[in-house]
mmCIF file of C-alpha atoms and ligand atoms in Angstrom:
data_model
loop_
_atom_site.group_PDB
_atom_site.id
_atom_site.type_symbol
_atom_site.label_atom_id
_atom_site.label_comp_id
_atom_site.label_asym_id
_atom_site.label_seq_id
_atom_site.Cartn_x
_atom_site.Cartn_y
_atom_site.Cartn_z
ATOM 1 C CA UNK A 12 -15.276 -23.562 -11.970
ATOM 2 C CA UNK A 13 -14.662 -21.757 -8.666
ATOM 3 C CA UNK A 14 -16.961 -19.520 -7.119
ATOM 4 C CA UNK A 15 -16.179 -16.593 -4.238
ATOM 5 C CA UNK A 16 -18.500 -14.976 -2.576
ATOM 6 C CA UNK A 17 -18.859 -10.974 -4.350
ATOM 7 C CA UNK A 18 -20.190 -8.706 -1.299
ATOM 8 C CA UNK A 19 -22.638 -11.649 0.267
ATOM 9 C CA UNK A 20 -23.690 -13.315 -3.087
ATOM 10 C CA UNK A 21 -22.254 -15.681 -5.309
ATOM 11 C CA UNK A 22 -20.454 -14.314 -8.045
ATOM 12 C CA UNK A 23 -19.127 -15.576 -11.301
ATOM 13 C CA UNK A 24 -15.072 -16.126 -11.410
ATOM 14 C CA UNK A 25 -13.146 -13.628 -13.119
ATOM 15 C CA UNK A 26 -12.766 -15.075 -16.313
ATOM 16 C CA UNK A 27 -16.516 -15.267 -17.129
ATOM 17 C CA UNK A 28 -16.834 -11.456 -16.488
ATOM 18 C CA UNK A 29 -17.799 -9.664 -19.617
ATOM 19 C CA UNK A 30 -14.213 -7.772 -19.368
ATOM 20 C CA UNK A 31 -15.166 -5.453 -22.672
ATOM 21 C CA UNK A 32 -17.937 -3.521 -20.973
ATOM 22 C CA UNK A 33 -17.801 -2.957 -17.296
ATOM 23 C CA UNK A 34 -20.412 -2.806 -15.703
ATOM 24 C CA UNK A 35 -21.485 0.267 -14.254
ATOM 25 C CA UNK A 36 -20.619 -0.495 -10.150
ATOM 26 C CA UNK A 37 -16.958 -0.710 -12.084
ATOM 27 C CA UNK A 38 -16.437 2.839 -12.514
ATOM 28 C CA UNK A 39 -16.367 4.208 -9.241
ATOM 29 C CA UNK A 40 -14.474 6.581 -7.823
ATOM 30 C CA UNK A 41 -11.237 4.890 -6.871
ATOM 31 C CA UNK A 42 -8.918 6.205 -4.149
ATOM 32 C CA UNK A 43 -5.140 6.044 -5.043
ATOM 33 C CA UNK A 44 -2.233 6.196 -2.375
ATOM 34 C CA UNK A 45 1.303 6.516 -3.526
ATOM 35 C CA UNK A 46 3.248 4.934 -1.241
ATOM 36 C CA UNK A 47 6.762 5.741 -2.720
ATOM 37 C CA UNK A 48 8.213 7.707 -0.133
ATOM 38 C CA UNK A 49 7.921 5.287 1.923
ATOM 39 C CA UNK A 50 7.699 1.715 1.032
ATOM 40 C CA UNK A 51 9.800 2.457 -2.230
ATOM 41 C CA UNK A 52 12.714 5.003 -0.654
ATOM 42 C CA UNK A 53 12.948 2.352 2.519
ATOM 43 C CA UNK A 54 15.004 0.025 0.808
ATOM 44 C CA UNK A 55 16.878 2.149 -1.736
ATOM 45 C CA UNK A 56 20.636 2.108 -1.131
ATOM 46 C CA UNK A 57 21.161 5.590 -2.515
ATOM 47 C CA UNK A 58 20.114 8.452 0.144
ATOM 48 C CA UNK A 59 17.653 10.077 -1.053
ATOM 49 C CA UNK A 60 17.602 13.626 0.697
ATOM 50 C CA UNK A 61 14.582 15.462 2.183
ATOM 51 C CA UNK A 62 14.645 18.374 -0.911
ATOM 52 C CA UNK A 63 14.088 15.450 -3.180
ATOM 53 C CA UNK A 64 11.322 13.976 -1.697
ATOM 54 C CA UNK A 65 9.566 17.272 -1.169
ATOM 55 C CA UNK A 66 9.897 17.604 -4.578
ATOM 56 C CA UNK A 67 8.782 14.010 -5.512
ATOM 57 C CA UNK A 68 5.750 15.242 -2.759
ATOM 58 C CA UNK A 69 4.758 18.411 -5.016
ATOM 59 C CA UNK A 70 5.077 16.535 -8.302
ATOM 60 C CA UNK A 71 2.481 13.968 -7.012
ATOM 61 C CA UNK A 72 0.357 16.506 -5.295
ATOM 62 C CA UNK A 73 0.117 18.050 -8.840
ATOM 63 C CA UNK A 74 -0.708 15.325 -11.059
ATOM 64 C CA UNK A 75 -3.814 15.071 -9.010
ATOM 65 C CA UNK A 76 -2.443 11.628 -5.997
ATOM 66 C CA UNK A 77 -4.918 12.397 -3.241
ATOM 67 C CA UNK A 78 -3.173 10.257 -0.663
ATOM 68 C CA UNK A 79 0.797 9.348 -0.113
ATOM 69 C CA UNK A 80 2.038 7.138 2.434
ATOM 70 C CA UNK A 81 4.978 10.616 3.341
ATOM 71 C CA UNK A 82 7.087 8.209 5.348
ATOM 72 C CA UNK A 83 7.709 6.286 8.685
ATOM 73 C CA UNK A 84 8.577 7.243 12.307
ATOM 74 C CA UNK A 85 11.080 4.193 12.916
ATOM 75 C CA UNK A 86 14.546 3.639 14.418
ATOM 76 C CA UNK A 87 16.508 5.498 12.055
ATOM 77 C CA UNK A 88 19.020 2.649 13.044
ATOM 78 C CA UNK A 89 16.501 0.372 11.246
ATOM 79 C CA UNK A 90 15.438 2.319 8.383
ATOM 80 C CA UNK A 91 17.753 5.178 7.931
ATOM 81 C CA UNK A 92 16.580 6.760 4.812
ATOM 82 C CA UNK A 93 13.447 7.472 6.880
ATOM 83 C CA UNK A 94 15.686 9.502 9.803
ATOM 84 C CA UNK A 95 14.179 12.774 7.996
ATOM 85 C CA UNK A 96 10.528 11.682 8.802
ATOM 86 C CA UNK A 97 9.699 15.197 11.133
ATOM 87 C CA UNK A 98 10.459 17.182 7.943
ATOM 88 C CA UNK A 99 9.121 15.388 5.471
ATOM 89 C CA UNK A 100 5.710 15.772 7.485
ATOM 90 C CA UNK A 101 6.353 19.333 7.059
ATOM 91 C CA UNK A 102 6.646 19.058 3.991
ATOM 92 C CA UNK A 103 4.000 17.487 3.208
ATOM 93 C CA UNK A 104 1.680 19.621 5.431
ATOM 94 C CA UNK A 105 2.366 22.219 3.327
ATOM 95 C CA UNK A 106 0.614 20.295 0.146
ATOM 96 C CA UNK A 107 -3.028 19.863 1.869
ATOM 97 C CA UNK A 108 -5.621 19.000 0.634
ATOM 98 C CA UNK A 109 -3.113 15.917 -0.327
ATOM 99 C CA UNK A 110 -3.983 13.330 2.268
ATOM 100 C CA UNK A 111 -0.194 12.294 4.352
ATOM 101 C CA UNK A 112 -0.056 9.253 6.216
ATOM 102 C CA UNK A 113 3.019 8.076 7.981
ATOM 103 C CA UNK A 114 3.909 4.626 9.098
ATOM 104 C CA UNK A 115 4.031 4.813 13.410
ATOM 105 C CA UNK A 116 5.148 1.016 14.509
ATOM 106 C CA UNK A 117 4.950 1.830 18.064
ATOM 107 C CA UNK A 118 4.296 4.608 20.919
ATOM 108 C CA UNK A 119 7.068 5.886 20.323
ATOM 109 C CA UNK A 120 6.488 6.445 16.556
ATOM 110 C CA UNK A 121 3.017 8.022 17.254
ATOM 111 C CA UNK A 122 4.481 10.507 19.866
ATOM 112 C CA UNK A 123 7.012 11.656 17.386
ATOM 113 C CA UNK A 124 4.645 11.898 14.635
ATOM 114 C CA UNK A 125 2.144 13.792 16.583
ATOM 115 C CA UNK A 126 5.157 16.264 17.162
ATOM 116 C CA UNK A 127 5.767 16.413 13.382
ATOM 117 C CA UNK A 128 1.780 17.352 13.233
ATOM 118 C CA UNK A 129 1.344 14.307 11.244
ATOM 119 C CA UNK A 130 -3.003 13.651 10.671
ATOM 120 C CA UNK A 131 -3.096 10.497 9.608
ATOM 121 C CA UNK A 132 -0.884 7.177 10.799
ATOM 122 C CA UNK A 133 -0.461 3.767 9.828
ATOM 123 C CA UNK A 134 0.803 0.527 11.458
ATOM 124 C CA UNK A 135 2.257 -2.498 9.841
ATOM 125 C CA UNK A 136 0.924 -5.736 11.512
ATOM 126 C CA UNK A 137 2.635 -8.523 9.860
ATOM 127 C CA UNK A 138 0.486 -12.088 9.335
ATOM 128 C CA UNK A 139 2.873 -14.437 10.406
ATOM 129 C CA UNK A 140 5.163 -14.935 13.627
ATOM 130 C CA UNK A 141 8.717 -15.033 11.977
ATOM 131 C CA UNK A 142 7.938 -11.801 9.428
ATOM 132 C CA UNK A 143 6.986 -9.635 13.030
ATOM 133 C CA UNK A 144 10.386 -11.125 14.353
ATOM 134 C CA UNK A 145 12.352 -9.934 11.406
ATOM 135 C CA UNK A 146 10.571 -6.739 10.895
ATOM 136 C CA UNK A 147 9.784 -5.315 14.195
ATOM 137 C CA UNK A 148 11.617 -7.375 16.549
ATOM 138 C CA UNK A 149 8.132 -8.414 18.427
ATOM 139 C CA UNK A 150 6.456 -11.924 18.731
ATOM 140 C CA UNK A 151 2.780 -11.916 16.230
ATOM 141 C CA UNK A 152 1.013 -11.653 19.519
ATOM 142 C CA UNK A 153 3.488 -9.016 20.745
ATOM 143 C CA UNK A 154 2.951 -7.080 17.354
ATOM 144 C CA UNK A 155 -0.515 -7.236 17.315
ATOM 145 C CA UNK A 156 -0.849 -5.747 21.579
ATOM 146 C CA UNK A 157 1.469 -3.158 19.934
ATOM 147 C CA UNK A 158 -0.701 -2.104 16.772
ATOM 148 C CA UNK A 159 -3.869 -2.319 18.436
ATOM 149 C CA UNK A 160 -2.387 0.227 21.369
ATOM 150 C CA UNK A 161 -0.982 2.371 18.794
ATOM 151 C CA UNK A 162 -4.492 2.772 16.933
ATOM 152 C CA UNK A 163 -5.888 3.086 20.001
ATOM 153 C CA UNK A 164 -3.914 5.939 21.222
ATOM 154 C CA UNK A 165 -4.022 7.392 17.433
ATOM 155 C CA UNK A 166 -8.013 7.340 17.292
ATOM 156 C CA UNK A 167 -8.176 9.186 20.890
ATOM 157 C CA UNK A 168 -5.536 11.882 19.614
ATOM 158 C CA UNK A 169 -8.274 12.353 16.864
ATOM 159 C CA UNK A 170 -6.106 11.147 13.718
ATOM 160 C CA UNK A 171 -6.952 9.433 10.145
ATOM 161 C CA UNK A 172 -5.913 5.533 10.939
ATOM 162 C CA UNK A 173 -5.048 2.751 8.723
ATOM 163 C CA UNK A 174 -3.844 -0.678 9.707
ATOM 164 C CA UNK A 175 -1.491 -3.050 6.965
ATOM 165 C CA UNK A 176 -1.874 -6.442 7.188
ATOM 166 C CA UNK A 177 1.782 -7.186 5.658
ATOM 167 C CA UNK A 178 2.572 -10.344 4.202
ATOM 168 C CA UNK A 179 -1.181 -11.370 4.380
ATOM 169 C CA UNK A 180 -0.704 -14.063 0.811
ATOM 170 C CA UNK A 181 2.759 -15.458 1.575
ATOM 171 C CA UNK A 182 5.610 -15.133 3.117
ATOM 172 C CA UNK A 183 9.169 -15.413 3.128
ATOM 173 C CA UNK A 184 9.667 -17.276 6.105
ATOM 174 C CA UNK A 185 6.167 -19.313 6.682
ATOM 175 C CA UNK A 186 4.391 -19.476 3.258
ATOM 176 C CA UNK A 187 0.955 -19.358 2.286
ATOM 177 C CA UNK A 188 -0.847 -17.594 4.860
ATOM 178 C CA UNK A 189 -3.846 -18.790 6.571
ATOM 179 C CA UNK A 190 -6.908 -16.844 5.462
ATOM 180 C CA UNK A 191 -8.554 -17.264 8.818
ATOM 181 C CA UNK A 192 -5.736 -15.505 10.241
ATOM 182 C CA UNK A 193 -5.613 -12.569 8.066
ATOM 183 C CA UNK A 194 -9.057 -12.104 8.894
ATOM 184 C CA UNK A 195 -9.139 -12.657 12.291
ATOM 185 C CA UNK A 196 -6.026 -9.904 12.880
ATOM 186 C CA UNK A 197 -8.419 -7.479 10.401
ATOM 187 C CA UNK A 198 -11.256 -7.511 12.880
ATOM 188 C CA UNK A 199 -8.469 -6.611 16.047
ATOM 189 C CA UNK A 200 -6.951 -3.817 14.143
ATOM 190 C CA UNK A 201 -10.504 -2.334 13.280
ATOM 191 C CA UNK A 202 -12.150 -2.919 16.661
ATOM 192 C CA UNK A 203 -8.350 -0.944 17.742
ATOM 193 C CA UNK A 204 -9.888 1.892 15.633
ATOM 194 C CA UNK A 205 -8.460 1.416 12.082
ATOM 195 C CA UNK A 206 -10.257 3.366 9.693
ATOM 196 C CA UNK A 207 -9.315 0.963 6.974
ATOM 197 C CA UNK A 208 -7.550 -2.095 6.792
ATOM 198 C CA UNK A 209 -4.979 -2.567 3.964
ATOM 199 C CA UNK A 210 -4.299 -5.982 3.187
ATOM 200 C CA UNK A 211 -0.673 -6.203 1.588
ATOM 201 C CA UNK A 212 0.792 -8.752 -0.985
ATOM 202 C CA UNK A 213 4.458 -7.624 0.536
ATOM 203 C CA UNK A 214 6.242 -9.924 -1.454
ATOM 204 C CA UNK A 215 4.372 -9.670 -4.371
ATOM 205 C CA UNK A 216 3.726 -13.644 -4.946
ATOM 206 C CA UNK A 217 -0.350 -13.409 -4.902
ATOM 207 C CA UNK A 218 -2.027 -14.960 -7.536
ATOM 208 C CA UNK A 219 -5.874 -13.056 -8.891
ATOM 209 C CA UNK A 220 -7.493 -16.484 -7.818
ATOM 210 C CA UNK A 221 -6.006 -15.774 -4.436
ATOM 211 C CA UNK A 222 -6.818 -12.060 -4.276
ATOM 212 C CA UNK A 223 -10.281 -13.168 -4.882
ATOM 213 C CA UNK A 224 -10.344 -16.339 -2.483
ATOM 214 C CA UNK A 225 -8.692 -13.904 1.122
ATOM 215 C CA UNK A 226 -11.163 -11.230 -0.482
ATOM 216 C CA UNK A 227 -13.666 -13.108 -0.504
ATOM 217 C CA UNK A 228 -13.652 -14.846 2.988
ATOM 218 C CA UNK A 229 -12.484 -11.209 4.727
ATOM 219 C CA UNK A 230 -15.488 -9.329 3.179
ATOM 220 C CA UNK A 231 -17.477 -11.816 4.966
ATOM 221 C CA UNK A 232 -17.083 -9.495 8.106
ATOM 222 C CA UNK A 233 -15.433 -6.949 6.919
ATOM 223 C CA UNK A 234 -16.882 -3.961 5.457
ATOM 224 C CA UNK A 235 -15.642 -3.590 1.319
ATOM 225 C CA UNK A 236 -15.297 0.387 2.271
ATOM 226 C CA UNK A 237 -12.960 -0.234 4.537
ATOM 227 C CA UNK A 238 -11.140 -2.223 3.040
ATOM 228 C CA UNK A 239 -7.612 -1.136 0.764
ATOM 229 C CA UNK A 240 -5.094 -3.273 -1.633
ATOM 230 C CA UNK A 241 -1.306 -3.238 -0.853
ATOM 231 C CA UNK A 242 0.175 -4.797 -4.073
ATOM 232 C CA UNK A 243 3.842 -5.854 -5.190
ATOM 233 C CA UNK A 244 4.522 -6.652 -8.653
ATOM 234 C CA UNK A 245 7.282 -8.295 -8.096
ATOM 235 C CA UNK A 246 6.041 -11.397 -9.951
ATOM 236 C CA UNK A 247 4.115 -9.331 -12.488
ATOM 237 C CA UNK A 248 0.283 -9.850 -10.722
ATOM 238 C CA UNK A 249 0.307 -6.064 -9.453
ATOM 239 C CA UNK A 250 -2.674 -5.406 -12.374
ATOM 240 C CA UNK A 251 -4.170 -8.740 -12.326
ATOM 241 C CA UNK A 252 -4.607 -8.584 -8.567
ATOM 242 C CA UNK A 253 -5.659 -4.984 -8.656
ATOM 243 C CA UNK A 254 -8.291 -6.351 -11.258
ATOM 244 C CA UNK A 255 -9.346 -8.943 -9.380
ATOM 245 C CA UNK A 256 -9.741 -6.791 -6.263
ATOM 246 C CA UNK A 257 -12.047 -4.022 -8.071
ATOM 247 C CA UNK A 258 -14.408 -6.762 -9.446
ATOM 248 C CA UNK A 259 -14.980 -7.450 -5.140
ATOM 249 C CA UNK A 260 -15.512 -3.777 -5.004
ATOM 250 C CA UNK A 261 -12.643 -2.801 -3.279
ATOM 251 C CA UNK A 262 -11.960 1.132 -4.209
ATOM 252 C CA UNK A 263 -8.580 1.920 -2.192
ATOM 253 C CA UNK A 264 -5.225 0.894 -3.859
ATOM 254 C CA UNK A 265 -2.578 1.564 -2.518
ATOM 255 C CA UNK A 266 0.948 1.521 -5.541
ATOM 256 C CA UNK A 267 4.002 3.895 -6.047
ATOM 257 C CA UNK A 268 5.535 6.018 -8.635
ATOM 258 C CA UNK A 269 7.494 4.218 -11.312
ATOM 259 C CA UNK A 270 7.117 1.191 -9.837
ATOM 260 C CA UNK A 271 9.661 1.673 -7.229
ATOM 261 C CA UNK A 272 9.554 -0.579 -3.797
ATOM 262 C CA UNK A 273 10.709 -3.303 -1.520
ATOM 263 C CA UNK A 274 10.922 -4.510 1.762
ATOM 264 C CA UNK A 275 14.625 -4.406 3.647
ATOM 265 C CA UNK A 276 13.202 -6.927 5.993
ATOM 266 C CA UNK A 277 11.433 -9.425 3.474
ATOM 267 C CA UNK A 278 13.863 -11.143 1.150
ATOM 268 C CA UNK A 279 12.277 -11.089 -2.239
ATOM 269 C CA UNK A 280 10.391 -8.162 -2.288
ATOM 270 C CA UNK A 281 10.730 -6.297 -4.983
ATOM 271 C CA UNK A 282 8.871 -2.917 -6.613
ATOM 272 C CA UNK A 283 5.221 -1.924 -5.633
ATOM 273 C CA UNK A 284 2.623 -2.113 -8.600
ATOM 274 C CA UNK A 285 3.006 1.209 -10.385
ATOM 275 C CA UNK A 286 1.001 4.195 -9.563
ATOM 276 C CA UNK A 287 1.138 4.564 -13.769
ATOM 277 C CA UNK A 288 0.215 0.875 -14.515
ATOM 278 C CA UNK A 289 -2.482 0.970 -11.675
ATOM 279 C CA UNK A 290 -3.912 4.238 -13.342
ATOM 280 C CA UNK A 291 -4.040 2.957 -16.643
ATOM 281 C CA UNK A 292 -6.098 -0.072 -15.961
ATOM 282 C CA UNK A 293 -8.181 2.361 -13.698
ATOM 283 C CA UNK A 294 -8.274 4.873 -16.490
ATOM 284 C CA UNK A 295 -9.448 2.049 -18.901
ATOM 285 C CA UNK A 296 -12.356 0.974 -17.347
ATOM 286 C CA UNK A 297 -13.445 4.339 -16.817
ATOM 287 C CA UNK A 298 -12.970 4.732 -12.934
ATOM 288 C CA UNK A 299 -12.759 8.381 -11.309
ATOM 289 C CA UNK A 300 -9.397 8.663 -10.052
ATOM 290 C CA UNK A 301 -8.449 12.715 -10.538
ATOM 291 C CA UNK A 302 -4.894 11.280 -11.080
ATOM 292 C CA UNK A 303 -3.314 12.692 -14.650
ATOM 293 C CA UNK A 304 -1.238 9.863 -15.162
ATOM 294 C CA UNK A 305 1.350 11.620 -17.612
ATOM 295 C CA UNK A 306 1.946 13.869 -14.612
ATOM 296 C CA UNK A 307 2.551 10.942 -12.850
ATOM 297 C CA UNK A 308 5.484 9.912 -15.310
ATOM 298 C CA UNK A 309 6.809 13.232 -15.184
ATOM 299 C CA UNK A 310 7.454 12.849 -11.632
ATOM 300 C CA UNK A 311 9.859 9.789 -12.334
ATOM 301 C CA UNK A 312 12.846 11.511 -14.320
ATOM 302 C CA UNK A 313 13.994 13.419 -10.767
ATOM 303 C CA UNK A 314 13.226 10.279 -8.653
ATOM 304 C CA UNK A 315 15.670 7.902 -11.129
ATOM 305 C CA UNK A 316 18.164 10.173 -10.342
ATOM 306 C CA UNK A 317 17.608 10.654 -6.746
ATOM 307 C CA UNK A 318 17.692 6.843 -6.957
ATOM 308 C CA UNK A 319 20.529 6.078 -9.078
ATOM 309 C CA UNK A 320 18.432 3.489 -11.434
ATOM 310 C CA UNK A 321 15.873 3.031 -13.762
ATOM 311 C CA UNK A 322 12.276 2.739 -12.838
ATOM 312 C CA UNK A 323 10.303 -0.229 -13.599
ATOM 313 C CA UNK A 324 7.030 0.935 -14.333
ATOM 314 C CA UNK A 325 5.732 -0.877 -17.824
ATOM 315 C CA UNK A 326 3.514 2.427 -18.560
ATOM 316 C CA UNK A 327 7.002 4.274 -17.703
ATOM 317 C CA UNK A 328 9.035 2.561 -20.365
ATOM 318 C CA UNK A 329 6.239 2.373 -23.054
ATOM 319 C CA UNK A 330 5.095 6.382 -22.773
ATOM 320 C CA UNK A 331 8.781 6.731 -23.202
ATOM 321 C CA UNK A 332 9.566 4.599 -26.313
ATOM 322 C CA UNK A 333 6.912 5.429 -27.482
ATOM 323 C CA UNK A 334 8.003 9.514 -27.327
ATOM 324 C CA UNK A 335 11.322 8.208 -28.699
ATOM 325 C CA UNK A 336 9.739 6.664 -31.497
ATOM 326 C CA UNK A 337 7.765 9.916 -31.933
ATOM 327 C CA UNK A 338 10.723 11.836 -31.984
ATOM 328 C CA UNK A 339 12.869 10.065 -34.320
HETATM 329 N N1 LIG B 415 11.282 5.748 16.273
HETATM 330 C C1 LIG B 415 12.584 5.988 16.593
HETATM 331 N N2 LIG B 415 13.290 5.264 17.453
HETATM 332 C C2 LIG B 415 12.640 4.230 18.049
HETATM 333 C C3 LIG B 415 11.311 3.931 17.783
HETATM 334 C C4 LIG B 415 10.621 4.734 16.835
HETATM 335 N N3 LIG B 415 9.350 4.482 16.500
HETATM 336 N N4 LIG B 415 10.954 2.865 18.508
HETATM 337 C C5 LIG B 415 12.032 2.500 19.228
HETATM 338 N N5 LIG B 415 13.048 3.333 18.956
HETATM 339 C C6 LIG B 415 14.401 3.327 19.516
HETATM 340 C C7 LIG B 415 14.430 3.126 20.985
HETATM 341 O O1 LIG B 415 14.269 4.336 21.676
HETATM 342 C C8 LIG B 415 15.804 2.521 21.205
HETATM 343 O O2 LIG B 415 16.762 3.559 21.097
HETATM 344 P P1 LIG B 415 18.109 3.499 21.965
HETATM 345 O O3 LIG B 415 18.822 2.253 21.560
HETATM 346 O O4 LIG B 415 18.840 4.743 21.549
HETATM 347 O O5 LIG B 415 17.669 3.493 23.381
HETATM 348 C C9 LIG B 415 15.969 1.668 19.955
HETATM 349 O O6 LIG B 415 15.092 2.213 18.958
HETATM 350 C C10 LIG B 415 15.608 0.227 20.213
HETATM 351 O O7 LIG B 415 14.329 0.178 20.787
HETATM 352 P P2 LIG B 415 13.564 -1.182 21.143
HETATM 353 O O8 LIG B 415 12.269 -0.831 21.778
HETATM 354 O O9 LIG B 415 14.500 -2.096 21.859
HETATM 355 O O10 LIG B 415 13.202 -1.695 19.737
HETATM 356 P P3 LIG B 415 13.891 -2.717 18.756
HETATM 357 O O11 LIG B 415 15.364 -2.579 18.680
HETATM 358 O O12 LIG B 415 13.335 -4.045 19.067
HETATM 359 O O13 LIG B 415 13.274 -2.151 17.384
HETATM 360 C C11 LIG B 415 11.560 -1.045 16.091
HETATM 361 C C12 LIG B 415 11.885 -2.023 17.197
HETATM 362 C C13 LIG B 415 10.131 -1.216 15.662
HETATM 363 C C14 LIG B 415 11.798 0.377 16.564
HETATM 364 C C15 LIG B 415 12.525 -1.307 14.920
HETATM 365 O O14 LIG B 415 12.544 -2.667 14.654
HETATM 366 C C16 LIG B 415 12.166 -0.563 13.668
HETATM 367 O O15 LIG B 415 12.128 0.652 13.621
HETATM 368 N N6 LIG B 415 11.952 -1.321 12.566
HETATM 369 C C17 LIG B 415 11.646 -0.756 11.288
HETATM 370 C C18 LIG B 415 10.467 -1.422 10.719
HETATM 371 C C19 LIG B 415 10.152 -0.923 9.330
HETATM 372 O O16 LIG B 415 10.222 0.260 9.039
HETATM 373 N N7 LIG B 415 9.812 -1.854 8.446
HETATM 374 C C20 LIG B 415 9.504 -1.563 7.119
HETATM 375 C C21 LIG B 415 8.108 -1.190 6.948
HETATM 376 S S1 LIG B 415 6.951 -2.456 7.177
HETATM 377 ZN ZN1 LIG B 416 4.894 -2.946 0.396
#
């Protein structure tokens, strides 16, 4: 049997945990950020127009999602569904007390976001050197002078940070990632000023034994409050990694609205966990989210059709056959 180590002390591996009755430390508040807007609408093929996301914004403001991830101040030559990003900030102003972050790769990024009157930013720092390359164009030590200077200039300007460690299991390019790395990138991005680091299975190919191994070497030195879960479900882990993260006490999740998600620039990356699926196991073991996960579903009817295509969410289809079945 494997052991980690569970916030300084051994603890047992997952599958000896009594999984019927969680223990109390379980059922913590749990901070959920719906990252659709951005991570899922970056690769969708369909443009997806700014009255539709503001209404995608609203629906998830109202079914209780205290923090979205609004969208990303890129090269609109890069990403162009995200050339709306100064309005969508609007937007999404508009909704406070809902928490808007917005992706800022670069200077440039954080100058227009501060212009939109964005409060909160986020950089992508990928783990490898060929994932930066394809990404962001830069060099891993090029990307990481880049990140740190953003958050930097981000912290003095008085905003919310939080720095993604993308690609942080495996990659498309390089493979399994070395832990040591992940970590030692973590510690630059938080000494930069990230308020919390968000360590991101971008590809979705993360294994629970593997959540809890990079887990359990970064909380080492890094702090479990500071520390967030970016999960793909592309392999169908997206719960089984979330579970294995909560039982290391991490409390920030980060997952998107019907499942929808990808990567342009990682081959193979395919939907985010589900904000539903994520908020049913939540629900389940009796964690605090303030999320009402049926309004969560409602929200996906206008986003399929914004998108042009079904939704993957398994909490999705089931609440649905199981109205049809209802019904009939
Ligand atoms: N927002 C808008 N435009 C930007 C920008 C930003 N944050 N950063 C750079 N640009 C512009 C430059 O002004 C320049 O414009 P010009 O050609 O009209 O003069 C152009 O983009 C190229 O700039 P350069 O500095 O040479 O960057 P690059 O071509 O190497 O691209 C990025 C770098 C980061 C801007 C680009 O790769 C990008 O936006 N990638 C998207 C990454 C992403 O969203 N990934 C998914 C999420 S992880
Ligand atoms: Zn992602």
């Amino acid at each position: 049997m494997s052991f980690v180590l569970h916030w300084g002390r051994p603890a047992t591996a997952m599958s000896t945990l009594p999984h019927l009755s969680p223990s109390p430390d379980l059922r913590e508040r749990v901070v959920v950020t719906d990252v659709a807007l951005r991570d899922g609408l970056q690769n969708q093929t369909q443009h997806v127009g700014t009255a539709d996301k503001a209404a995608l914004m609203r629906a998830l403001a109202a079914a209780g999602v205290p923090s979205i991830e609004a969208t990303s101040f890129v090269s609109p030559r890069a990403v162009p569904q995200m050339a709306d990003a100064t309005a969508v900030i609007a937007e999404a102003l508009a909704l406070a007390p809902l928490r808007a972050s917005a992706l800022t790769p670069n200077l440039k990024g954080l100058e227009r976001a501060l212009a939109a009157g964005a409060r909160e930013v986020a950089v992508v720092l990928s783990c490898t050197e060929t994932m930066n390359r394809k990404n962001i164009n830069m060099s891993l030590a090029e990307a990481t002078r880049v990140s740190c200077e953003t958050l930097r200039a981000a912290r003095a300007q008085g905003l919310a940070t939080r720095g993604y460690l993308a690609v942080a299991f495996e990659c498309p390019f390089e493979g399994t990632t070395p832990p040591e790395r992940v970590l030692e990138l973590g510690l630059a991005l938080l000494e930069a000023g990230a308020d919390e680091i968000v360590v991101a299975d971008t590809i979705g190919a993360a294994s629970p034994a593997q959540v809890q191994q990079l887990l359990g070497r970064l909380l080492l030195q890094l702090p479990v409050d500071r520390l967030g879960l970016h999960l793909h479900d592309t392999r169908g882990m997206g719960v089984a990694n979330a579970y294995a993260g909560l039982e290391l006490g991490v409390r920030r999740f980060d997952a998107s609205v019907g499942g929808i998600g990808g990567c342009p620039f990682a081959p193979g990356a395919a939907g985010n966990l589900a904000t539903e699926d994520l908020v049913y196991l939540l629900d389940g073991l009796g964690h605090e989210t303030g999320v009402r996960i049926e309004l969560v579903t409602a929200a996906s009817a206008p986003l399929e059709a914004a998108v042009g295509h079904r939704l993957p969410s398994r909490y999705l289809q089931a609440s649905r056959a199981t109205r049809a079945g209802t019904a009939s």
